[in-house]
mmCIF file of C-alpha atoms in Angstrom:
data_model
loop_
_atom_site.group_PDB
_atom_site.id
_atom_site.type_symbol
_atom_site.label_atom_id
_atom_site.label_comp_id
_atom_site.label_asym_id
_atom_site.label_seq_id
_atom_site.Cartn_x
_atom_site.Cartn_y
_atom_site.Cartn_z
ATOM 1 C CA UNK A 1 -1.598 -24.014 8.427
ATOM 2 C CA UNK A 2 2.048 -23.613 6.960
ATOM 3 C CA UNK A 3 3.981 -21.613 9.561
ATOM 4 C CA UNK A 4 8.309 -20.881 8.252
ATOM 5 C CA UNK A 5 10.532 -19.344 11.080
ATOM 6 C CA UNK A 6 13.818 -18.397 10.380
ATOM 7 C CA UNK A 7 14.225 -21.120 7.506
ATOM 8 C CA UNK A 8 17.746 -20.294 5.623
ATOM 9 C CA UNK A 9 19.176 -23.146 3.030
ATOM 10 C CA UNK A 10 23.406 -23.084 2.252
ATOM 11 C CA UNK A 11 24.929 -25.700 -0.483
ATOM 12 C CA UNK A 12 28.679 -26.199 -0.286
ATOM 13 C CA UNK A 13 28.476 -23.239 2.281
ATOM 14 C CA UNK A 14 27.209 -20.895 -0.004
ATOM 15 C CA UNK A 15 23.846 -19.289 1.288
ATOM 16 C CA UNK A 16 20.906 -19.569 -1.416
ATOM 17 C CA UNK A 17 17.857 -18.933 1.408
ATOM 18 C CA UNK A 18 18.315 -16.367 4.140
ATOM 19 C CA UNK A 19 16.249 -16.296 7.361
ATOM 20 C CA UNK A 20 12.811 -16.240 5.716
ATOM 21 C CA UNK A 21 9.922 -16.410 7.912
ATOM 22 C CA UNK A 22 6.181 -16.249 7.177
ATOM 23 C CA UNK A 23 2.662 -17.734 7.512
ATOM 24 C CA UNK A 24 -0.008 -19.008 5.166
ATOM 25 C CA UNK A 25 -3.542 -19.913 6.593
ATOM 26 C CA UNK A 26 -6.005 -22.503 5.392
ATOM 27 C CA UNK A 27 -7.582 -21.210 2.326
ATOM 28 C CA UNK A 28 -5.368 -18.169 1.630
ATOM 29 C CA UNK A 29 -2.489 -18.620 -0.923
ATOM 30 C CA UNK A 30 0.997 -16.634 -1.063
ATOM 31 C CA UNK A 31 2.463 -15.843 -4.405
ATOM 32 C CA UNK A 32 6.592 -16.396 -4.861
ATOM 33 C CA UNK A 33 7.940 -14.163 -7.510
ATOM 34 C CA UNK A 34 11.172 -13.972 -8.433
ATOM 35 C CA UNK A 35 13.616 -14.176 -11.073
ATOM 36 C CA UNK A 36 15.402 -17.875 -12.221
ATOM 37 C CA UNK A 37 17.863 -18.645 -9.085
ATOM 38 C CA UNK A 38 16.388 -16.545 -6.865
ATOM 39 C CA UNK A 39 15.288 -19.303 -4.946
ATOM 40 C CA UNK A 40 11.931 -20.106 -5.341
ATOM 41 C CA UNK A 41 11.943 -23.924 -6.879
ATOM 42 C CA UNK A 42 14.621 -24.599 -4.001
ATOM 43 C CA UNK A 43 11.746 -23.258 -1.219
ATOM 44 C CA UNK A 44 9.293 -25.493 -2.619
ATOM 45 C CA UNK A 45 11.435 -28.674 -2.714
ATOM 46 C CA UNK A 46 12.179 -27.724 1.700
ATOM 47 C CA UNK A 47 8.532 -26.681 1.845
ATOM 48 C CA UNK A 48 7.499 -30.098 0.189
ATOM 49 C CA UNK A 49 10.595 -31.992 2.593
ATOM 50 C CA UNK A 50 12.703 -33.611 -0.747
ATOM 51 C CA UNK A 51 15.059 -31.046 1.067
ATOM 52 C CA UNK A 52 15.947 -30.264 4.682
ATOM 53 C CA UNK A 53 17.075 -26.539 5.962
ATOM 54 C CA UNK A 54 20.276 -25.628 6.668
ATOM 55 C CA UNK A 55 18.294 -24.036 9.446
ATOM 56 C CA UNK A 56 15.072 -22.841 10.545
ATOM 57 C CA UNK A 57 11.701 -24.757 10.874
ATOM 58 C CA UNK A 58 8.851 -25.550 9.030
ATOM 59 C CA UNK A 59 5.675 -26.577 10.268
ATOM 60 C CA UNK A 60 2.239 -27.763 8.704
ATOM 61 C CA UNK A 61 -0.966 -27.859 10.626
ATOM 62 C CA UNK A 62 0.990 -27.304 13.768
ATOM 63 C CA UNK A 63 3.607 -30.081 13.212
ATOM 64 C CA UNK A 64 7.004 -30.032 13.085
ATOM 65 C CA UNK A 65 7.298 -31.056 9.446
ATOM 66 C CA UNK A 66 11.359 -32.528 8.986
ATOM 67 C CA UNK A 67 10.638 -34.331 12.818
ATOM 68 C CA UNK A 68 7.309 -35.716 11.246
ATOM 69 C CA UNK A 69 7.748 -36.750 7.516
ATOM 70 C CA UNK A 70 5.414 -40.223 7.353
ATOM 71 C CA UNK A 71 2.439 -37.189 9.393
ATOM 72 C CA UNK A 72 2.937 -34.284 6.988
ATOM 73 C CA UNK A 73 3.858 -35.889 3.671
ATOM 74 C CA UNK A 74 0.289 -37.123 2.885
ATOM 75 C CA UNK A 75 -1.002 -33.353 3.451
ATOM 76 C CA UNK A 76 1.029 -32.325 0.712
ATOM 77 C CA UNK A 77 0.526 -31.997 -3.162
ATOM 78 C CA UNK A 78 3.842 -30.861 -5.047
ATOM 79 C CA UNK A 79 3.034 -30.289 -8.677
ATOM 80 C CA UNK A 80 7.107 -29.390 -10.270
ATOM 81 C CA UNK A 81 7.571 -27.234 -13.492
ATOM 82 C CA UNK A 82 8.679 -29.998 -15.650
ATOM 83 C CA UNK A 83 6.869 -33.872 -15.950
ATOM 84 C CA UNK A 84 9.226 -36.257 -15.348
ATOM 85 C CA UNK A 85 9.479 -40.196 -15.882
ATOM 86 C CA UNK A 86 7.185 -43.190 -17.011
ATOM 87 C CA UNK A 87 6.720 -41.985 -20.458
ATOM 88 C CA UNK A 88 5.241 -45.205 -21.639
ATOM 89 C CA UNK A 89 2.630 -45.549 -19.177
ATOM 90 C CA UNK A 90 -1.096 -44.606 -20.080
ATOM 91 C CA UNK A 91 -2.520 -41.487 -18.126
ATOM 92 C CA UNK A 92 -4.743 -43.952 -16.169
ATOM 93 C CA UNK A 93 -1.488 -46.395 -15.521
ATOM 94 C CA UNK A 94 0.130 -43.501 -14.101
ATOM 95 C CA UNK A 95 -2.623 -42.578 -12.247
ATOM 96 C CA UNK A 96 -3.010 -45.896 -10.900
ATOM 97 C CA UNK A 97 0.298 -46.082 -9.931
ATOM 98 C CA UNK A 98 0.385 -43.054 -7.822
ATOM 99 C CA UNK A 99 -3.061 -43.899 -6.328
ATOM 100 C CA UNK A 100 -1.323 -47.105 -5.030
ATOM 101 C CA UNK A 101 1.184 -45.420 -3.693
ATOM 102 C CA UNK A 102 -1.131 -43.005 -1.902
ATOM 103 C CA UNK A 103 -2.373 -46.160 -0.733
ATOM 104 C CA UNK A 104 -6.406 -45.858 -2.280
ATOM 105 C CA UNK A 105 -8.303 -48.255 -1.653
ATOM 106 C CA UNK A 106 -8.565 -50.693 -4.547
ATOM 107 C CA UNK A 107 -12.622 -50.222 -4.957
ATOM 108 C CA UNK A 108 -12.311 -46.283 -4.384
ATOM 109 C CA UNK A 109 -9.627 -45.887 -7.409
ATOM 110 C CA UNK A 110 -11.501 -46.185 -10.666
ATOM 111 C CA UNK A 111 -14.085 -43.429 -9.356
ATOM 112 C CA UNK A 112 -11.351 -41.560 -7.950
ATOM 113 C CA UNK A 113 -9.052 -42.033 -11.786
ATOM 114 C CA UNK A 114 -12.548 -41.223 -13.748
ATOM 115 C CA UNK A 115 -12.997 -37.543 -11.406
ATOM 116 C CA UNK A 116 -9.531 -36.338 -11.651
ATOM 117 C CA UNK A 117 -9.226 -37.225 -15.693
ATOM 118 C CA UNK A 118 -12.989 -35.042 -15.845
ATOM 119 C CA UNK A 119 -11.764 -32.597 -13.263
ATOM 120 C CA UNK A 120 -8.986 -31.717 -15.473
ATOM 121 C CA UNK A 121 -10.440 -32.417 -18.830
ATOM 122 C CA UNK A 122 -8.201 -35.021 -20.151
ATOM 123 C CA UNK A 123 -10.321 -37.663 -19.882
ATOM 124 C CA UNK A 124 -9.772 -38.047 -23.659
ATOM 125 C CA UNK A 125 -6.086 -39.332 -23.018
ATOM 126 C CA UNK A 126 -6.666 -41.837 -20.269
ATOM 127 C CA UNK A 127 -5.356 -44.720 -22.667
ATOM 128 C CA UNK A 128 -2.734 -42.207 -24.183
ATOM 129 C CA UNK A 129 1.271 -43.055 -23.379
ATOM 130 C CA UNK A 130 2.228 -39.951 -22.079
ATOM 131 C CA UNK A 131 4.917 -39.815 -24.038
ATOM 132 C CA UNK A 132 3.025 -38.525 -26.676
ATOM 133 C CA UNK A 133 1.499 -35.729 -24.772
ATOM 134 C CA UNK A 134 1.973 -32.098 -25.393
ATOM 135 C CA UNK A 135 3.596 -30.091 -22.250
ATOM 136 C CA UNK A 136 -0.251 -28.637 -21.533
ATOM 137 C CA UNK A 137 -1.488 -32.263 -20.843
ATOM 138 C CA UNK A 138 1.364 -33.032 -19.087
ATOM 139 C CA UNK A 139 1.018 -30.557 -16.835
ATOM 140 C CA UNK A 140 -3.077 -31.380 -16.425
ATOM 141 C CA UNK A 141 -1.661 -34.732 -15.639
ATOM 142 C CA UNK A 142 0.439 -33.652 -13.180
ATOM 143 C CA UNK A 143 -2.483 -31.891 -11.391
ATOM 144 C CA UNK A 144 -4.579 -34.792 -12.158
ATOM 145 C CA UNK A 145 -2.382 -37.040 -9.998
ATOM 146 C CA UNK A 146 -2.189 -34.377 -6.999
ATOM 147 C CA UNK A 147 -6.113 -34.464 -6.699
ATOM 148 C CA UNK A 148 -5.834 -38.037 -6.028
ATOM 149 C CA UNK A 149 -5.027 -38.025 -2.353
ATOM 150 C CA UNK A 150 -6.645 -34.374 -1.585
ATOM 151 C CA UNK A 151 -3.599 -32.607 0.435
ATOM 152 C CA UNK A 152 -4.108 -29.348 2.477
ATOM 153 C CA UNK A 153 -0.872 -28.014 0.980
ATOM 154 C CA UNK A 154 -0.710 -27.429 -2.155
ATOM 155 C CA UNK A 155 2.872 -26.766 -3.855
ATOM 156 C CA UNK A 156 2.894 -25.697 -7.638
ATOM 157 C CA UNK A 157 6.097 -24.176 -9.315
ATOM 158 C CA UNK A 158 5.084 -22.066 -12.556
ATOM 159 C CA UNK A 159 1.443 -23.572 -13.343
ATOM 160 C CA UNK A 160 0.642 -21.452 -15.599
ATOM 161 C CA UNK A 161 3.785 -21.163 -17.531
ATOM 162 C CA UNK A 162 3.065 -24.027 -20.303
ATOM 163 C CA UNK A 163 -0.467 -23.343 -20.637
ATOM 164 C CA UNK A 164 -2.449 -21.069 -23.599
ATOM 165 C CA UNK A 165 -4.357 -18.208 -22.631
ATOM 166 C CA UNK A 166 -7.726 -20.933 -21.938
ATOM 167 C CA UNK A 167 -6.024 -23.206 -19.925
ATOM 168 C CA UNK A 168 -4.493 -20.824 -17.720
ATOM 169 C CA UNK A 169 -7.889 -18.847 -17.071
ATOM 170 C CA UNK A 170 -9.587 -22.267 -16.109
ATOM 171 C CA UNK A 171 -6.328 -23.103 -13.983
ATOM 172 C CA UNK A 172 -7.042 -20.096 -11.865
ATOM 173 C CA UNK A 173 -10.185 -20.615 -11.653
ATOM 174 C CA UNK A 174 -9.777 -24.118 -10.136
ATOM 175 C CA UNK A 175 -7.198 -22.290 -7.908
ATOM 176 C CA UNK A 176 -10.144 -19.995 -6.343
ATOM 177 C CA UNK A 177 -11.515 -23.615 -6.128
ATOM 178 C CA UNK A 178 -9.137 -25.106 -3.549
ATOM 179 C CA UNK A 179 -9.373 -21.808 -1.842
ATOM 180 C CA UNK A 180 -12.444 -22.072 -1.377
ATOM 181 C CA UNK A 181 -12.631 -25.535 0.540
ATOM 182 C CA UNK A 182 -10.016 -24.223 2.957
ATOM 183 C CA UNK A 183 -7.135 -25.507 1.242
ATOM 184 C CA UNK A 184 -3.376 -23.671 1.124
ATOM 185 C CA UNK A 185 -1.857 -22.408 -2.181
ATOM 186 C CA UNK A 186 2.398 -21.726 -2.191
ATOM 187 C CA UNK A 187 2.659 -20.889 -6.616
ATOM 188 C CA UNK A 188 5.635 -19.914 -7.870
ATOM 189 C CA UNK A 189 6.263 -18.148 -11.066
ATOM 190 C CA UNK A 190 8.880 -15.883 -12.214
ATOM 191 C CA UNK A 191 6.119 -13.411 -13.848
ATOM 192 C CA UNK A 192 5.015 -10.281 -12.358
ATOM 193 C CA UNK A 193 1.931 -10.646 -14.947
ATOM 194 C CA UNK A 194 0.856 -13.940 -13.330
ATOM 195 C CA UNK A 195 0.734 -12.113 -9.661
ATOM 196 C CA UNK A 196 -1.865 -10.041 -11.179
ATOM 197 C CA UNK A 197 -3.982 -12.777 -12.829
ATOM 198 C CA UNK A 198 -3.747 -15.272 -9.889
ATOM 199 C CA UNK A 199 -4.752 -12.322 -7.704
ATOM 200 C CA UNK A 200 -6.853 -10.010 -8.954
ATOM 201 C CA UNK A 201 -8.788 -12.380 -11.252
ATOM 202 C CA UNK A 202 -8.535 -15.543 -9.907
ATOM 203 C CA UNK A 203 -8.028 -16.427 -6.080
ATOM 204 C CA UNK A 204 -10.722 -17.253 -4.138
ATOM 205 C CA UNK A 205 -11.600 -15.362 -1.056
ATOM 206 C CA UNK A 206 -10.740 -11.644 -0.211
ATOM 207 C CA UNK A 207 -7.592 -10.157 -1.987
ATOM 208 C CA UNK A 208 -6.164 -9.433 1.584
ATOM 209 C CA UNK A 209 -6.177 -13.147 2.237
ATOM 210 C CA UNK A 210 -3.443 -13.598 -0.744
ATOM 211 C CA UNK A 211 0.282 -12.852 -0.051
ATOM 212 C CA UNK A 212 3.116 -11.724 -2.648
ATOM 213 C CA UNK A 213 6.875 -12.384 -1.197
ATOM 214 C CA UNK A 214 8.856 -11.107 -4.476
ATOM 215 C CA UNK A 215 12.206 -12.980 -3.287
ATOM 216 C CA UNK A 216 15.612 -11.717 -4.248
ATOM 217 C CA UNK A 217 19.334 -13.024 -3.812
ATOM 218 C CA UNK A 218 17.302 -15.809 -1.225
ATOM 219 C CA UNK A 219 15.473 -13.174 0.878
ATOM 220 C CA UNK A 220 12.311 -11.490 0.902
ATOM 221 C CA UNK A 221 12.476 -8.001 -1.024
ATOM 222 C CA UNK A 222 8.587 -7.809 -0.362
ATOM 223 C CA UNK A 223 6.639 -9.763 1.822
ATOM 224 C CA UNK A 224 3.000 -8.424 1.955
ATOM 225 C CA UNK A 225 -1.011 -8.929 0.697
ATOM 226 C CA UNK A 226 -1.480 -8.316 -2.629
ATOM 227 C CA UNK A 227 -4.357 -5.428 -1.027
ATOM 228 C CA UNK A 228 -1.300 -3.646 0.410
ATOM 229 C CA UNK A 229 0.902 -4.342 -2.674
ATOM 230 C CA UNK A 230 -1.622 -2.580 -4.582
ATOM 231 C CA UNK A 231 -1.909 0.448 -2.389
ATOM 232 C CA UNK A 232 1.607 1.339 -2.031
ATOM 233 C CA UNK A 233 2.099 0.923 -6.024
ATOM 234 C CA UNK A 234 -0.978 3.186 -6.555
ATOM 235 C CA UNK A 235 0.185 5.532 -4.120
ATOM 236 C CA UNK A 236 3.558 5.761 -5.297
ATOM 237 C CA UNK A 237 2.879 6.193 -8.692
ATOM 238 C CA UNK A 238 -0.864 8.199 -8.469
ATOM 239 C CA UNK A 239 -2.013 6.770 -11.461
ATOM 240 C CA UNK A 240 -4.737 4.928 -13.021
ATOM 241 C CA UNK A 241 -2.712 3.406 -15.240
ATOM 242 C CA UNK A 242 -3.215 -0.649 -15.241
ATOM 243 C CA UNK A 243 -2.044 -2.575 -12.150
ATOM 244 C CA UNK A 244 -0.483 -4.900 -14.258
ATOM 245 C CA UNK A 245 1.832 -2.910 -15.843
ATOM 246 C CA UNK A 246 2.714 -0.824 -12.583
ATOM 247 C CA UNK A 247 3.915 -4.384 -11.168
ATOM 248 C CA UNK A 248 6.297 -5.582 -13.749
ATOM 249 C CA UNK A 249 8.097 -2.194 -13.000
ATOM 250 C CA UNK A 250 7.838 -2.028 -9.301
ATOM 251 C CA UNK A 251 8.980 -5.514 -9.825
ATOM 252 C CA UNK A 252 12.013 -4.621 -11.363
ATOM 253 C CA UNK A 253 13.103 -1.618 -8.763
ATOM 254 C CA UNK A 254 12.987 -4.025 -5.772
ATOM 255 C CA UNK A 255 15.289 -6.830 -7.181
ATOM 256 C CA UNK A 256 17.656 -4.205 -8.227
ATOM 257 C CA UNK A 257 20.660 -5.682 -6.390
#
């Protein structure tokens, strides 16, 4: 479904991605980790085309995705780390806005606004100027407003990051979800811990169907399913001791440099 060769990003000549090349199928889901500026934010912007490669391609569902932007950008749901603009509009004058733009029709969007306020349980704020929202609701807003034109791809930079412990177990679960019907999952976070929960709790499908790239200095330090992540940490360290834990310091040995 989303197939990167060779993609490598340089700003004012200075290289920030480096020959990065992988695959993600329909309903299987690859997991970015990395520290801040190590590049992941920037490979979801290219991935989502708000930025073109230095060099390198990307393609989604088998088309050339920077020679095809009107095909590919309706296959694609980008949900950024922070909410930004319209803070005086309602939650359902946002949504209406953005189902406009996704070009709904007119009869379809009032069913469509009611499911994705229920879907993400903020039905409660539909009249609610978003200004007054807390960063949680934002964020179920933001995901709210993605559901609205059902993309394939589906782009999400730290998801979990402004989210309490409840939220983020039924945001995982609705990520197993989209797996599930075949869609593809690119999630960012800069938390070993969330690796773990999004793939050993969470995820839909088998465990071998969900890559971690731990990206360092704009390269892959590990590119690999999180099946064979946990083998070689198991193996290396021959202990039962949680998963979890083993990953935030196998994290820290690869992204040494």
């Amino acid at each position: 479904m989303l197939d990167v060769q060779n993609l490598s990003k340089s700003i004012d000549k200075k290289p920030f991605l480096s020959e990065l090349t992988f695959q993600v199928a329909a309903g299987e889901s690859l997991i970015l980790l990395g520290k801040n500026g190590a590049g992941k934010t920037l490979l979801l912007n290219i991935l989502a085309t708000l930025v073109e490669p230095t060099s390198g391609n990307v393609s989604i569902t088998g088309i050339d995705a920077f020679s095809n932007l009107k095909q590919v950008r309706p296959q694609i749901g980008y949900v950024p780390v922070a909410f930004e603009g319209y803070p005086e509009l309602s939650a359902v004058d946002y949504l209406n806005f953005f189902a406009a733009a996704y070009k709904l029709d007119k009869q379809e969007r009032t069913a469509a606004i009611d499911a994705v306020l229920e879907l993400m349980d903020i039905q409660h704020l539909r009249d609610i100027k978003i200004r007054t929202f807390s960063t949680g609701e934002r964020q179920r807003l933001l995901f709210a407003k993605t559901f609205l034109h059902e993309p394939e791809l589906w782009l999400l930079d730290e998801p979990l990051a402004s989210l309490d412990p409840r939220g983020q177990i039924e945001m995982i679960e609705l990520f197993g979800e989209l797996q599930a019907m075949g869609k593809t999952l690119v999630i960012a976070t800069n938390r070993p811990e969330d690796v773990y929960k999004l793939c050993d709790m969470g995820l839909g499908g088998s465990q071998k169907n969900n890559l971690v790239g731990i990206l360092n200095n704009g390269q892959f330090a590990v590119l690999k399913t999180f099946t064979a992540l946990q083998q070689e940490i198991k193996d290396a360290t021959n202990s039962e001791r949680l998963l979890s834990n083993w990953l935030i310091e196998y994290y820290l040995e690869v992204t040494k440099s």
